[in-house]
Amino acid sequence: MKIRINLYGEEFRPRRQWATLPQMIAGWVLALLVVAGCSLLIQQLKTSQQTANQQQELALNALRLESERLIAEQARHKPDAELSRQNKQMQHDLQIKQQLVNSLTAREMLKSNGFAVLLSDLARIRSQGIALQHIQLEEGRLELSGLASSSQDVPAWVNRFAETESLTGKEFSELQISRDGSGQLSFHLSSPLVASSAPGATTAPGGRKS
């Protein structure tokens, strides 16, 4: 009978070492490199985002400054209300005089000093409620006709004749006020004029107010 005795037991066999010191050092170095790389990438992304945000903020500031500049420039260029009113008034006066002059049908009227004074006086005492359409001066007789906003506008306008050089003290013998089917008031005013000018007639086109 043979008896075998194993003197080389498991405890004497060499065991496999999974992590040696060099391997652990290499692993830590690799982990540090990965962490450092990730940190560097995150820092680059953060810096890039900050740069983009700064550029956007600069662009917004530029737009804000340009908007403020335009608003200030617009405020400086805003027309003065009184100057605008005076300008419109002057343009209105010029338009009235131009229409009255352009509507003359006889060249002799343009040479008549008395008629020129009459036109100037009528333009000066214009009324918003009166649209003078027809002026006739013939053999010392003056006729005025046109449209009126209300029946009170015509007497009020006639009362202002005393403010003029050519119409002051003149009495009008005939005043007709009528209303058409649409409710529009028209008037016709006539009177002898002592200081008569060359005969002629004019009609202001378009019924523009004077």
mmCIF file with all atom_site columns, C-alpha atoms in Angstrom:
data_model
loop_
_atom_site.group_PDB
_atom_site.id
_atom_site.type_symbol
_atom_site.label_atom_id
_atom_site.label_alt_id
_atom_site.label_comp_id
_atom_site.label_asym_id
_atom_site.label_entity_id
_atom_site.label_seq_id
_atom_site.pdbx_PDB_ins_code
_atom_site.Cartn_x
_atom_site.Cartn_y
_atom_site.Cartn_z
_atom_site.occupancy
_atom_site.B_iso_or_equiv
_atom_site.pdbx_formal_charge
_atom_site.auth_seq_id
_atom_site.auth_comp_id
_atom_site.auth_asym_id
_atom_site.auth_atom_id
_atom_site.pdbx_PDB_model_num
ATOM 1   C CA . MET A 1 1   ? 0.000   0.000   0.000   1.00 0.00 ? 1   MET A CA 1
ATOM 2   C CA . LYS A 1 2   ? 1.385   3.284   -1.173  1.00 0.00 ? 2   LYS A CA 1
ATOM 3   C CA . ILE A 1 3   ? 0.770   6.456   0.708   1.00 0.00 ? 3   ILE A CA 1
ATOM 4   C CA . ARG A 1 4   ? 1.335   9.815   -0.951  1.00 0.00 ? 4   ARG A CA 1
ATOM 5   C CA . ILE A 1 5   ? 1.896   12.863  1.122   1.00 0.00 ? 5   ILE A CA 1
ATOM 6   C CA . ASN A 1 6   ? 1.566   16.258  -0.661  1.00 0.00 ? 6   ASN A CA 1
ATOM 7   C CA . LEU A 1 7   ? 4.060   18.523  0.970   1.00 0.00 ? 7   LEU A CA 1
ATOM 8   C CA . TYR A 1 8   ? 3.277   21.384  -1.574  1.00 0.00 ? 8   TYR A CA 1
ATOM 9   C CA . GLY A 1 9   ? -0.030  22.670  -0.359  1.00 0.00 ? 9   GLY A CA 1
ATOM 10  C CA . GLU A 1 10  ? -2.161  25.530  -1.663  1.00 0.00 ? 10  GLU A CA 1
ATOM 11  C CA . GLU A 1 11  ? -0.700  27.939  0.833   1.00 0.00 ? 11  GLU A CA 1
ATOM 12  C CA . PHE A 1 12  ? 2.716   27.427  -0.708  1.00 0.00 ? 12  PHE A CA 1
ATOM 13  C CA . ARG A 1 13  ? 1.603   28.115  -4.301  1.00 0.00 ? 13  ARG A CA 1
ATOM 14  C CA . PRO A 1 14  ? 2.273   31.717  -5.614  1.00 0.00 ? 14  PRO A CA 1
ATOM 15  C CA . ARG A 1 15  ? -0.824  33.904  -5.751  1.00 0.00 ? 15  ARG A CA 1
ATOM 16  C CA . ARG A 1 16  ? -1.593  36.238  -8.724  1.00 0.00 ? 16  ARG A CA 1
ATOM 17  C CA . GLN A 1 17  ? -1.339  39.879  -7.746  1.00 0.00 ? 17  GLN A CA 1
ATOM 18  C CA . TRP A 1 18  ? -3.959  42.021  -9.562  1.00 0.00 ? 18  TRP A CA 1
ATOM 19  C CA . ALA A 1 19  ? -2.561  45.450  -8.710  1.00 0.00 ? 19  ALA A CA 1
ATOM 20  C CA . THR A 1 20  ? 1.076   45.896  -8.252  1.00 0.00 ? 20  THR A CA 1
ATOM 21  C CA . LEU A 1 21  ? 2.593   49.140  -7.110  1.00 0.00 ? 21  LEU A CA 1
ATOM 22  C CA . PRO A 1 22  ? 3.690   50.181  -10.610 1.00 0.00 ? 22  PRO A CA 1
ATOM 23  C CA . GLN A 1 23  ? 0.228   49.376  -11.941 1.00 0.00 ? 23  GLN A CA 1
ATOM 24  C CA . MET A 1 24  ? -1.418  51.452  -9.207  1.00 0.00 ? 24  MET A CA 1
ATOM 25  C CA . ILE A 1 25  ? 0.912   54.360  -9.919  1.00 0.00 ? 25  ILE A CA 1
ATOM 26  C CA . ALA A 1 26  ? 0.126   54.148  -13.620 1.00 0.00 ? 26  ALA A CA 1
ATOM 27  C CA . GLY A 1 27  ? -3.593  54.025  -12.877 1.00 0.00 ? 27  GLY A CA 1
ATOM 28  C CA . TRP A 1 28  ? -3.445  57.087  -10.671 1.00 0.00 ? 28  TRP A CA 1
ATOM 29  C CA . VAL A 1 29  ? -1.437  58.964  -13.262 1.00 0.00 ? 29  VAL A CA 1
ATOM 30  C CA . LEU A 1 30  ? -3.953  58.043  -15.957 1.00 0.00 ? 30  LEU A CA 1
ATOM 31  C CA . ALA A 1 31  ? -6.851  59.121  -13.730 1.00 0.00 ? 31  ALA A CA 1
ATOM 32  C CA . LEU A 1 32  ? -5.145  62.437  -13.003 1.00 0.00 ? 32  LEU A CA 1
ATOM 33  C CA . LEU A 1 33  ? -4.580  62.990  -16.726 1.00 0.00 ? 33  LEU A CA 1
ATOM 34  C CA . VAL A 1 34  ? -8.259  62.298  -17.454 1.00 0.00 ? 34  VAL A CA 1
ATOM 35  C CA . VAL A 1 35  ? -9.400  64.647  -14.692 1.00 0.00 ? 35  VAL A CA 1
ATOM 36  C CA . ALA A 1 36  ? -6.960  67.336  -15.839 1.00 0.00 ? 36  ALA A CA 1
ATOM 37  C CA . GLY A 1 37  ? -8.146  66.958  -19.448 1.00 0.00 ? 37  GLY A CA 1
ATOM 38  C CA . CYS A 1 38  ? -11.796 67.215  -18.443 1.00 0.00 ? 38  CYS A CA 1
ATOM 39  C CA . SER A 1 39  ? -11.055 70.267  -16.287 1.00 0.00 ? 39  SER A CA 1
ATOM 40  C CA . LEU A 1 40  ? -9.193  71.921  -19.159 1.00 0.00 ? 40  LEU A CA 1
ATOM 41  C CA . LEU A 1 41  ? -12.042 71.200  -21.589 1.00 0.00 ? 41  LEU A CA 1
ATOM 42  C CA . ILE A 1 42  ? -14.634 72.568  -19.152 1.00 0.00 ? 42  ILE A CA 1
ATOM 43  C CA . GLN A 1 43  ? -12.527 75.677  -18.598 1.00 0.00 ? 43  GLN A CA 1
ATOM 44  C CA . GLN A 1 44  ? -12.215 76.238  -22.345 1.00 0.00 ? 44  GLN A CA 1
ATOM 45  C CA . LEU A 1 45  ? -15.969 75.854  -22.820 1.00 0.00 ? 45  LEU A CA 1
ATOM 46  C CA . LYS A 1 46  ? -16.609 78.236  -19.927 1.00 0.00 ? 46  LYS A CA 1
ATOM 47  C CA . THR A 1 47  ? -14.174 80.813  -21.348 1.00 0.00 ? 47  THR A CA 1
ATOM 48  C CA . SER A 1 48  ? -15.755 80.525  -24.794 1.00 0.00 ? 48  SER A CA 1
ATOM 49  C CA . GLN A 1 49  ? -19.249 81.008  -23.344 1.00 0.00 ? 49  GLN A CA 1
ATOM 50  C CA . GLN A 1 50  ? -18.108 84.014  -21.334 1.00 0.00 ? 50  GLN A CA 1
ATOM 51  C CA . THR A 1 51  ? -16.579 85.555  -24.453 1.00 0.00 ? 51  THR A CA 1
ATOM 52  C CA . ALA A 1 52  ? -19.812 85.011  -26.397 1.00 0.00 ? 52  ALA A CA 1
ATOM 53  C CA . ASN A 1 53  ? -21.831 86.546  -23.556 1.00 0.00 ? 53  ASN A CA 1
ATOM 54  C CA . GLN A 1 54  ? -19.537 89.563  -23.443 1.00 0.00 ? 54  GLN A CA 1
ATOM 55  C CA . GLN A 1 55  ? -19.884 90.062  -27.198 1.00 0.00 ? 55  GLN A CA 1
ATOM 56  C CA . GLN A 1 56  ? -23.665 89.863  -26.952 1.00 0.00 ? 56  GLN A CA 1
ATOM 57  C CA . GLU A 1 57  ? -23.657 92.339  -24.070 1.00 0.00 ? 57  GLU A CA 1
ATOM 58  C CA . LEU A 1 58  ? -21.468 94.739  -26.059 1.00 0.00 ? 58  LEU A CA 1
ATOM 59  C CA . ALA A 1 59  ? -23.833 94.434  -29.034 1.00 0.00 ? 59  ALA A CA 1
ATOM 60  C CA . LEU A 1 60  ? -26.849 95.126  -26.796 1.00 0.00 ? 60  LEU A CA 1
ATOM 61  C CA . ASN A 1 61  ? -25.113 98.148  -25.274 1.00 0.00 ? 61  ASN A CA 1
ATOM 62  C CA . ALA A 1 62  ? -24.319 99.463  -28.738 1.00 0.00 ? 62  ALA A CA 1
ATOM 63  C CA . LEU A 1 63  ? -27.955 99.063  -29.796 1.00 0.00 ? 63  LEU A CA 1
ATOM 64  C CA . ARG A 1 64  ? -29.110 100.753 -26.580 1.00 0.00 ? 64  ARG A CA 1
ATOM 65  C CA . LEU A 1 65  ? -26.765 103.703 -27.134 1.00 0.00 ? 65  LEU A CA 1
ATOM 66  C CA . GLU A 1 66  ? -27.865 104.040 -30.764 1.00 0.00 ? 66  GLU A CA 1
ATOM 67  C CA . SER A 1 67  ? -31.518 103.994 -29.700 1.00 0.00 ? 67  SER A CA 1
ATOM 68  C CA . GLU A 1 68  ? -30.892 106.687 -27.096 1.00 0.00 ? 68  GLU A CA 1
ATOM 69  C CA . ARG A 1 69  ? -29.031 108.765 -29.676 1.00 0.00 ? 69  ARG A CA 1
ATOM 70  C CA . LEU A 1 70  ? -31.865 108.507 -32.175 1.00 0.00 ? 70  LEU A CA 1
ATOM 71  C CA . ILE A 1 71  ? -34.433 109.433 -29.526 1.00 0.00 ? 71  ILE A CA 1
ATOM 72  C CA . ALA A 1 72  ? -32.380 112.459 -28.483 1.00 0.00 ? 72  ALA A CA 1
ATOM 73  C CA . GLU A 1 73  ? -31.903 113.491 -32.115 1.00 0.00 ? 73  GLU A CA 1
ATOM 74  C CA . GLN A 1 74  ? -35.614 113.153 -32.759 1.00 0.00 ? 74  GLN A CA 1
ATOM 75  C CA . ALA A 1 75  ? -36.356 115.291 -29.708 1.00 0.00 ? 75  ALA A CA 1
ATOM 76  C CA . ARG A 1 76  ? -33.954 117.974 -30.960 1.00 0.00 ? 76  ARG A CA 1
ATOM 77  C CA . HIS A 1 77  ? -35.556 117.963 -34.391 1.00 0.00 ? 77  HIS A CA 1
ATOM 78  C CA . LYS A 1 78  ? -39.118 118.105 -33.057 1.00 0.00 ? 78  LYS A CA 1
ATOM 79  C CA . PRO A 1 79  ? -40.685 121.236 -34.581 1.00 0.00 ? 79  PRO A CA 1
ATOM 80  C CA . ASP A 1 80  ? -41.761 124.022 -32.288 1.00 0.00 ? 80  ASP A CA 1
ATOM 81  C CA . ALA A 1 81  ? -45.551 124.185 -32.088 1.00 0.00 ? 81  ALA A CA 1
ATOM 82  C CA . GLU A 1 82  ? -45.712 127.981 -32.399 1.00 0.00 ? 82  GLU A CA 1
ATOM 83  C CA . LEU A 1 83  ? -43.269 128.103 -35.318 1.00 0.00 ? 83  LEU A CA 1
ATOM 84  C CA . SER A 1 84  ? -45.205 125.323 -37.028 1.00 0.00 ? 84  SER A CA 1
ATOM 85  C CA . ARG A 1 85  ? -48.459 127.251 -36.557 1.00 0.00 ? 85  ARG A CA 1
ATOM 86  C CA . GLN A 1 86  ? -46.935 130.466 -37.921 1.00 0.00 ? 86  GLN A CA 1
ATOM 87  C CA . ASN A 1 87  ? -45.485 128.601 -40.887 1.00 0.00 ? 87  ASN A CA 1
ATOM 88  C CA . LYS A 1 88  ? -48.857 127.040 -41.705 1.00 0.00 ? 88  LYS A CA 1
ATOM 89  C CA . GLN A 1 89  ? -50.509 130.451 -41.324 1.00 0.00 ? 89  GLN A CA 1
ATOM 90  C CA . MET A 1 90  ? -48.024 132.058 -43.726 1.00 0.00 ? 90  MET A CA 1
ATOM 91  C CA . GLN A 1 91  ? -48.469 129.240 -46.228 1.00 0.00 ? 91  GLN A CA 1
ATOM 92  C CA . HIS A 1 92  ? -52.238 129.639 -45.961 1.00 0.00 ? 92  HIS A CA 1
ATOM 93  C CA . ASP A 1 93  ? -52.004 133.407 -46.559 1.00 0.00 ? 93  ASP A CA 1
ATOM 94  C CA . LEU A 1 94  ? -49.692 132.889 -49.505 1.00 0.00 ? 94  LEU A CA 1
ATOM 95  C CA . GLN A 1 95  ? -51.991 130.256 -50.984 1.00 0.00 ? 95  GLN A CA 1
ATOM 96  C CA . ILE A 1 96  ? -55.011 132.536 -50.709 1.00 0.00 ? 96  ILE A CA 1
ATOM 97  C CA . LYS A 1 97  ? -53.242 135.463 -52.351 1.00 0.00 ? 97  LYS A CA 1
ATOM 98  C CA . GLN A 1 98  ? -51.844 133.212 -55.071 1.00 0.00 ? 98  GLN A CA 1
ATOM 99  C CA . GLN A 1 99  ? -55.275 131.789 -55.844 1.00 0.00 ? 99  GLN A CA 1
ATOM 100 C CA . LEU A 1 100 ? -56.861 135.212 -55.966 1.00 0.00 ? 100 LEU A CA 1
ATOM 101 C CA . VAL A 1 101 ? -54.188 136.566 -58.273 1.00 0.00 ? 101 VAL A CA 1
ATOM 102 C CA . ASN A 1 102 ? -54.181 133.494 -60.526 1.00 0.00 ? 102 ASN A CA 1
ATOM 103 C CA . SER A 1 103 ? -57.970 133.664 -60.871 1.00 0.00 ? 103 SER A CA 1
ATOM 104 C CA . LEU A 1 104 ? -57.998 137.125 -62.517 1.00 0.00 ? 104 LEU A CA 1
ATOM 105 C CA . THR A 1 105 ? -59.558 136.966 -65.966 1.00 0.00 ? 105 THR A CA 1
ATOM 106 C CA . ALA A 1 106 ? -58.460 140.378 -67.262 1.00 0.00 ? 106 ALA A CA 1
ATOM 107 C CA . ARG A 1 107 ? -54.895 141.617 -67.488 1.00 0.00 ? 107 ARG A CA 1
ATOM 108 C CA . GLU A 1 108 ? -55.992 145.131 -66.562 1.00 0.00 ? 108 GLU A CA 1
ATOM 109 C CA . MET A 1 109 ? -56.944 143.891 -63.082 1.00 0.00 ? 109 MET A CA 1
ATOM 110 C CA . LEU A 1 110 ? -53.351 142.885 -62.459 1.00 0.00 ? 110 LEU A CA 1
ATOM 111 C CA . LYS A 1 111 ? -52.311 146.464 -63.183 1.00 0.00 ? 111 LYS A CA 1
ATOM 112 C CA . SER A 1 112 ? -54.989 148.005 -60.989 1.00 0.00 ? 112 SER A CA 1
ATOM 113 C CA . ASN A 1 113 ? -53.582 149.273 -57.700 1.00 0.00 ? 113 ASN A CA 1
ATOM 114 C CA . GLY A 1 114 ? -57.071 149.505 -56.180 1.00 0.00 ? 114 GLY A CA 1
ATOM 115 C CA . PHE A 1 115 ? -57.841 145.896 -56.997 1.00 0.00 ? 115 PHE A CA 1
ATOM 116 C CA . ALA A 1 116 ? -54.483 144.752 -55.590 1.00 0.00 ? 116 ALA A CA 1
ATOM 117 C CA . VAL A 1 117 ? -55.268 146.529 -52.315 1.00 0.00 ? 117 VAL A CA 1
ATOM 118 C CA . LEU A 1 118 ? -58.710 144.895 -52.273 1.00 0.00 ? 118 LEU A CA 1
ATOM 119 C CA . LEU A 1 119 ? -57.203 141.420 -52.732 1.00 0.00 ? 119 LEU A CA 1
ATOM 120 C CA . SER A 1 120 ? -54.671 142.056 -50.001 1.00 0.00 ? 120 SER A CA 1
ATOM 121 C CA . ASP A 1 121 ? -57.394 143.258 -47.605 1.00 0.00 ? 121 ASP A CA 1
ATOM 122 C CA . LEU A 1 122 ? -59.626 140.263 -48.318 1.00 0.00 ? 122 LEU A CA 1
ATOM 123 C CA . ALA A 1 123 ? -56.729 137.887 -47.687 1.00 0.00 ? 123 ALA A CA 1
ATOM 124 C CA . ARG A 1 124 ? -55.871 139.639 -44.439 1.00 0.00 ? 124 ARG A CA 1
ATOM 125 C CA . ILE A 1 125 ? -59.407 139.389 -42.993 1.00 0.00 ? 125 ILE A CA 1
ATOM 126 C CA . ARG A 1 126 ? -59.919 135.800 -44.052 1.00 0.00 ? 126 ARG A CA 1
ATOM 127 C CA . SER A 1 127 ? -62.314 133.693 -41.975 1.00 0.00 ? 127 SER A CA 1
ATOM 128 C CA . GLN A 1 128 ? -62.320 129.957 -41.398 1.00 0.00 ? 128 GLN A CA 1
ATOM 129 C CA . GLY A 1 129 ? -66.094 129.961 -41.865 1.00 0.00 ? 129 GLY A CA 1
ATOM 130 C CA . ILE A 1 130 ? -65.988 131.766 -45.235 1.00 0.00 ? 130 ILE A CA 1
ATOM 131 C CA . ALA A 1 131 ? -64.949 130.301 -48.578 1.00 0.00 ? 131 ALA A CA 1
ATOM 132 C CA . LEU A 1 132 ? -64.769 133.216 -51.011 1.00 0.00 ? 132 LEU A CA 1
ATOM 133 C CA . GLN A 1 133 ? -65.388 131.959 -54.554 1.00 0.00 ? 133 GLN A CA 1
ATOM 134 C CA . HIS A 1 134 ? -66.243 135.009 -56.680 1.00 0.00 ? 134 HIS A CA 1
ATOM 135 C CA . ILE A 1 135 ? -65.063 138.633 -56.732 1.00 0.00 ? 135 ILE A CA 1
ATOM 136 C CA . GLN A 1 136 ? -66.413 141.094 -59.290 1.00 0.00 ? 136 GLN A CA 1
ATOM 137 C CA . LEU A 1 137 ? -65.466 144.756 -59.547 1.00 0.00 ? 137 LEU A CA 1
ATOM 138 C CA . GLU A 1 138 ? -67.168 146.579 -62.403 1.00 0.00 ? 138 GLU A CA 1
ATOM 139 C CA . GLU A 1 139 ? -68.063 150.246 -62.857 1.00 0.00 ? 139 GLU A CA 1
ATOM 140 C CA . GLY A 1 140 ? -67.670 150.975 -59.175 1.00 0.00 ? 140 GLY A CA 1
ATOM 141 C CA . ARG A 1 141 ? -69.786 148.025 -58.033 1.00 0.00 ? 141 ARG A CA 1
ATOM 142 C CA . LEU A 1 142 ? -68.271 145.282 -55.893 1.00 0.00 ? 142 LEU A CA 1
ATOM 143 C CA . GLU A 1 143 ? -69.777 141.801 -55.651 1.00 0.00 ? 143 GLU A CA 1
ATOM 144 C CA . LEU A 1 144 ? -68.555 139.045 -53.368 1.00 0.00 ? 144 LEU A CA 1
ATOM 145 C CA . SER A 1 145 ? -69.969 135.525 -53.204 1.00 0.00 ? 145 SER A CA 1
ATOM 146 C CA . GLY A 1 146 ? -69.015 132.148 -51.847 1.00 0.00 ? 146 GLY A CA 1
ATOM 147 C CA . LEU A 1 147 ? -69.830 129.538 -49.193 1.00 0.00 ? 147 LEU A CA 1
ATOM 148 C CA . ALA A 1 148 ? -70.300 129.918 -45.437 1.00 0.00 ? 148 ALA A CA 1
ATOM 149 C CA . SER A 1 149 ? -70.193 127.435 -42.580 1.00 0.00 ? 149 SER A CA 1
ATOM 150 C CA . SER A 1 150 ? -73.045 129.159 -40.737 1.00 0.00 ? 150 SER A CA 1
ATOM 151 C CA . SER A 1 151 ? -75.321 132.170 -41.163 1.00 0.00 ? 151 SER A CA 1
ATOM 152 C CA . GLN A 1 152 ? -73.430 134.049 -38.432 1.00 0.00 ? 152 GLN A CA 1
ATOM 153 C CA . ASP A 1 153 ? -70.113 133.795 -40.262 1.00 0.00 ? 153 ASP A CA 1
ATOM 154 C CA . VAL A 1 154 ? -71.073 136.243 -43.015 1.00 0.00 ? 154 VAL A CA 1
ATOM 155 C CA . PRO A 1 155 ? -72.076 139.211 -40.755 1.00 0.00 ? 155 PRO A CA 1
ATOM 156 C CA . ALA A 1 156 ? -69.034 138.612 -38.595 1.00 0.00 ? 156 ALA A CA 1
ATOM 157 C CA . TRP A 1 157 ? -66.847 138.650 -41.701 1.00 0.00 ? 157 TRP A CA 1
ATOM 158 C CA . VAL A 1 158 ? -68.491 141.819 -43.034 1.00 0.00 ? 158 VAL A CA 1
ATOM 159 C CA . ASN A 1 159 ? -67.897 143.548 -39.688 1.00 0.00 ? 159 ASN A CA 1
ATOM 160 C CA . ARG A 1 160 ? -64.191 143.037 -40.200 1.00 0.00 ? 160 ARG A CA 1
ATOM 161 C CA . PHE A 1 161 ? -64.310 145.168 -43.367 1.00 0.00 ? 161 PHE A CA 1
ATOM 162 C CA . ALA A 1 162 ? -63.772 148.155 -41.062 1.00 0.00 ? 162 ALA A CA 1
ATOM 163 C CA . GLU A 1 163 ? -60.236 146.832 -40.457 1.00 0.00 ? 163 GLU A CA 1
ATOM 164 C CA . THR A 1 164 ? -59.297 147.226 -44.131 1.00 0.00 ? 164 THR A CA 1
ATOM 165 C CA . GLU A 1 165 ? -58.219 150.140 -46.265 1.00 0.00 ? 165 GLU A CA 1
ATOM 166 C CA . SER A 1 166 ? -60.322 149.409 -49.336 1.00 0.00 ? 166 SER A CA 1
ATOM 167 C CA . LEU A 1 167 ? -63.564 148.319 -47.622 1.00 0.00 ? 167 LEU A CA 1
ATOM 168 C CA . THR A 1 168 ? -63.744 150.489 -44.527 1.00 0.00 ? 168 THR A CA 1
ATOM 169 C CA . GLY A 1 169 ? -66.839 152.695 -44.445 1.00 0.00 ? 169 GLY A CA 1
ATOM 170 C CA . LYS A 1 170 ? -68.420 150.973 -47.444 1.00 0.00 ? 170 LYS A CA 1
ATOM 171 C CA . GLU A 1 171 ? -72.072 149.966 -47.202 1.00 0.00 ? 171 GLU A CA 1
ATOM 172 C CA . PHE A 1 172 ? -73.366 146.898 -48.996 1.00 0.00 ? 172 PHE A CA 1
ATOM 173 C CA . SER A 1 173 ? -76.873 147.267 -50.293 1.00 0.00 ? 173 SER A CA 1
ATOM 174 C CA . GLU A 1 174 ? -77.580 143.599 -50.905 1.00 0.00 ? 174 GLU A CA 1
ATOM 175 C CA . LEU A 1 175 ? -76.854 140.461 -48.899 1.00 0.00 ? 175 LEU A CA 1
ATOM 176 C CA . GLN A 1 176 ? -78.345 137.119 -49.891 1.00 0.00 ? 176 GLN A CA 1
ATOM 177 C CA . ILE A 1 177 ? -77.851 133.921 -47.885 1.00 0.00 ? 177 ILE A CA 1
ATOM 178 C CA . SER A 1 178 ? -79.345 130.681 -49.149 1.00 0.00 ? 178 SER A CA 1
ATOM 179 C CA . ARG A 1 179 ? -79.051 126.974 -48.423 1.00 0.00 ? 179 ARG A CA 1
ATOM 180 C CA . ASP A 1 180 ? -79.048 124.289 -51.107 1.00 0.00 ? 180 ASP A CA 1
ATOM 181 C CA . GLY A 1 181 ? -80.528 120.807 -50.920 1.00 0.00 ? 181 GLY A CA 1
ATOM 182 C CA . SER A 1 182 ? -77.449 119.373 -49.199 1.00 0.00 ? 182 SER A CA 1
ATOM 183 C CA . GLY A 1 183 ? -77.589 122.023 -46.480 1.00 0.00 ? 183 GLY A CA 1
ATOM 184 C CA . GLN A 1 184 ? -74.631 124.060 -47.763 1.00 0.00 ? 184 GLN A CA 1
ATOM 185 C CA . LEU A 1 185 ? -74.929 127.809 -47.131 1.00 0.00 ? 185 LEU A CA 1
ATOM 186 C CA . SER A 1 186 ? -74.012 130.264 -49.875 1.00 0.00 ? 186 SER A CA 1
ATOM 187 C CA . PHE A 1 187 ? -73.944 134.056 -49.790 1.00 0.00 ? 187 PHE A CA 1
ATOM 188 C CA . HIS A 1 188 ? -73.916 136.935 -52.278 1.00 0.00 ? 188 HIS A CA 1
ATOM 189 C CA . LEU A 1 189 ? -72.851 140.426 -51.198 1.00 0.00 ? 189 LEU A CA 1
ATOM 190 C CA . SER A 1 190 ? -72.937 143.514 -53.446 1.00 0.00 ? 190 SER A CA 1
ATOM 191 C CA . SER A 1 191 ? -72.478 147.259 -53.003 1.00 0.00 ? 191 SER A CA 1
ATOM 192 C CA . PRO A 1 192 ? -71.398 150.321 -54.953 1.00 0.00 ? 192 PRO A CA 1
ATOM 193 C CA . LEU A 1 193 ? -67.744 151.109 -54.419 1.00 0.00 ? 193 LEU A CA 1
ATOM 194 C CA . VAL A 1 194 ? -66.889 154.802 -54.495 1.00 0.00 ? 194 VAL A CA 1
ATOM 195 C CA . ALA A 1 195 ? -63.250 154.342 -55.374 1.00 0.00 ? 195 ALA A CA 1
ATOM 196 C CA . SER A 1 196 ? -63.761 151.895 -58.220 1.00 0.00 ? 196 SER A CA 1
ATOM 197 C CA . SER A 1 197 ? -60.966 150.254 -60.123 1.00 0.00 ? 197 SER A CA 1
ATOM 198 C CA . ALA A 1 198 ? -60.727 148.878 -63.631 1.00 0.00 ? 198 ALA A CA 1
ATOM 199 C CA . PRO A 1 199 ? -63.706 146.656 -64.478 1.00 0.00 ? 199 PRO A CA 1
ATOM 200 C CA . GLY A 1 200 ? -63.311 142.922 -64.306 1.00 0.00 ? 200 GLY A CA 1
ATOM 201 C CA . ALA A 1 201 ? -64.221 139.777 -62.395 1.00 0.00 ? 201 ALA A CA 1
ATOM 202 C CA . THR A 1 202 ? -62.474 136.867 -60.777 1.00 0.00 ? 202 THR A CA 1
ATOM 203 C CA . THR A 1 203 ? -63.555 133.538 -59.415 1.00 0.00 ? 203 THR A CA 1
ATOM 204 C CA . ALA A 1 204 ? -61.523 131.669 -56.804 1.00 0.00 ? 204 ALA A CA 1
ATOM 205 C CA . PRO A 1 205 ? -61.381 128.058 -57.960 1.00 0.00 ? 205 PRO A CA 1
ATOM 206 C CA . GLY A 1 206 ? -62.172 125.100 -55.749 1.00 0.00 ? 206 GLY A CA 1
ATOM 207 C CA . GLY A 1 207 ? -64.082 127.034 -53.109 1.00 0.00 ? 207 GLY A CA 1
ATOM 208 C CA . ARG A 1 208 ? -60.991 127.325 -50.890 1.00 0.00 ? 208 ARG A CA 1
ATOM 209 C CA . LYS A 1 209 ? -61.528 129.205 -47.652 1.00 0.00 ? 209 LYS A CA 1
ATOM 210 C CA . SER A 1 210 ? -60.129 132.699 -47.341 1.00 0.00 ? 210 SER A CA 1
#
